[in-house]
Amino acid sequence: MLVLGIESSCDETGVALVEAGDQGLPVLRADALHSQIEMHQAYGGVVPELASRDHIRRVLPLTEAVLARAGTRLADIDVIAYTRGPGLAGALLVGAGVACALGAALDRPVLGMHHLEGHLLSPFLGSDPPSFPFIALLVSGGHTQLMRVDGVGRYELLGETIDDAAGEAFDKSAKLMGLGYPGGPALARLAEAGDPTAFKLPRPLLHSGDLDFSFAGLKTAVLTQAKKLGAGLEARTADLCASTQAAIVDVLVRKSMAALEGAGLQRLVVAGGVGANQALRAALGEAAARRGVRVHYPELHLCTDNGAMIAMAAAMRLASGAQTASRSYAFDVKPRWPLAELTSRP
Ligand code: KG4
Ligand code: ZN
């Protein structure tokens, strides 16, 4: 069974083809991605209308590229999956519209997927796939959540951010330091040359006793430091980056370990764009090794948004019986869509 996956929830157009057999995990046949980062850079953030228009321009050429790379034709596709939410409404509508139009034209069923489930299951595309059950740390630009995952479609939310997401904390802090958009990778790069203990920054909710996060106060603390430094900021940017990154990483690591301990589990899956952060990977690796915990990541290029995770999650949902694909081509999108809602559905 060949599943085409289309991702268009934010600023990346991703298309991929995954093949599922009777046994074993589905495998990635080909994928293609166009990042809109350069286009949005001039505005310091994602401009939703521009994002939608660019998805329209990219999605069909990317689909053709994926088919060519996989040596397949449109007619060989069995199921078409697309990101139904959460994300930017107009951007989501492009992927949903194209997927349903392709489905109708080819007489193939379609499947609307949850973006975060895509991130969550993306490590199954890697060379070191996890097995259930595990704790998942989902860290993206819009979400920071700890989940207990007992199987495909069986997700229990253990804790989440009460304000900014971890990716937002990276991005907003970077913006305050004049590092542009998206700030996360830029801040991480500069942090390599900085001293993580140079500035004392807050670790909100570190000792709250629950698994919730809060990053809004950190951004304010970074702003206060930046203002205090004034003209001296430039010389200390690397130190402030390293200190900011250390504060975010510290909280993510400690809460992940607390979630594992609370659930009595020894497996952690890290997914979402911030999962590409090397300092986070190193700190999680150390903490996990001390506790005999195994940490699984998606391949580095599949940490940020992509079509492969959507095709993979669709293939796994179909294989598990959690969902069937539909030949109804009327579509809607869900810009806001809690992942926990997936669990309650049959
Ligand atoms: O999962 P993703 O691609 O998109 C969303 O669904 O949000 O995550 C994007 C987020 C952005 O906030 C970006 O700054 C952050 O992931 N990010 C990073 C790194 N790479 C991406 N943050 C820190 N370090 C990185 N290396
Ligand atoms: Zn994402």
Short mmCIF file of N, CA, C and O and ligand atoms in Angstrom, two decimals, residues 7 9-10 12 115-116 119 139-143 272-273 303-306 309, ligand 2:
data_model
loop_
_atom_site.label_atom_id
_atom_site.label_comp_id
_atom_site.label_asym_id
_atom_site.label_seq_id
_atom_site.Cartn_x
_atom_site.Cartn_y
_atom_site.Cartn_z
N GLU A 7 1.92 17.79 3.78
CA GLU A 7 1.97 18.64 4.98
C GLU A 7 2.02 20.10 4.53
O GLU A 7 2.88 20.48 3.72
N SER A 9 0.86 22.80 7.09
CA SER A 9 0.21 23.48 8.21
C SER A 9 0.82 24.82 8.56
O SER A 9 0.18 25.66 9.18
N CYS A 10 2.08 25.04 8.15
CA CYS A 10 2.72 26.30 8.54
C CYS A 10 3.60 26.83 7.41
O CYS A 10 3.08 27.21 6.36
N GLU A 12 6.25 25.17 5.84
CA GLU A 12 6.94 24.17 5.04
C GLU A 12 5.93 23.38 4.21
O GLU A 12 4.93 22.91 4.76
N HIS A 115 -1.33 16.93 12.88
CA HIS A 115 0.08 17.29 12.70
C HIS A 115 0.97 16.75 13.83
O HIS A 115 2.07 16.25 13.59
N LEU A 116 0.48 16.85 15.07
CA LEU A 116 1.32 16.42 16.20
C LEU A 116 1.45 14.90 16.26
O LEU A 116 2.46 14.38 16.71
N HIS A 119 4.38 14.22 14.13
CA HIS A 119 5.65 14.39 14.87
C HIS A 119 5.89 13.22 15.81
O HIS A 119 6.99 12.67 15.91
N VAL A 139 8.04 18.93 21.21
CA VAL A 139 8.53 20.30 21.35
C VAL A 139 8.63 20.97 19.99
O VAL A 139 9.57 20.73 19.25
N SER A 140 7.62 21.79 19.68
CA SER A 140 7.64 22.45 18.37
C SER A 140 7.46 23.95 18.57
O SER A 140 7.54 24.46 19.69
N GLY A 141 7.20 24.64 17.47
CA GLY A 141 7.01 26.08 17.56
C GLY A 141 5.70 26.45 18.24
O GLY A 141 5.57 27.53 18.81
N GLY A 142 4.73 25.56 18.18
CA GLY A 142 3.42 25.87 18.75
C GLY A 142 3.06 25.03 19.97
O GLY A 142 2.10 25.33 20.66
N HIS A 143 3.82 23.97 20.23
CA HIS A 143 3.42 23.04 21.29
C HIS A 143 4.60 22.59 22.15
O HIS A 143 5.70 22.43 21.66
N GLY A 272 9.37 16.95 17.12
CA GLY A 272 9.09 18.37 16.90
C GLY A 272 10.39 19.12 16.66
O GLY A 272 11.48 18.63 17.00
N GLY A 273 10.26 20.32 16.08
CA GLY A 273 11.42 21.08 15.65
C GLY A 273 12.51 21.26 16.68
O GLY A 273 13.71 21.17 16.37
N CYS A 303 12.84 16.11 11.97
CA CYS A 303 12.43 16.74 13.23
C CYS A 303 11.48 17.89 12.96
O CYS A 303 10.47 18.06 13.63
N THR A 304 11.82 18.71 11.97
CA THR A 304 10.94 19.84 11.63
C THR A 304 9.85 19.33 10.67
O THR A 304 9.86 18.16 10.27
N ASP A 305 8.91 20.21 10.33
CA ASP A 305 7.74 19.78 9.56
C ASP A 305 8.12 19.12 8.23
O ASP A 305 9.02 19.60 7.54
N ASN A 306 7.40 18.07 7.89
CA ASN A 306 7.69 17.34 6.65
C ASN A 306 6.49 16.47 6.27
O ASN A 306 5.61 16.21 7.09
N MET A 309 6.28 12.39 7.85
CA MET A 309 5.64 12.05 9.13
C MET A 309 4.12 11.94 8.98
O MET A 309 3.48 11.16 9.68
ZN ZN B 2 5.44 20.77 13.50
#
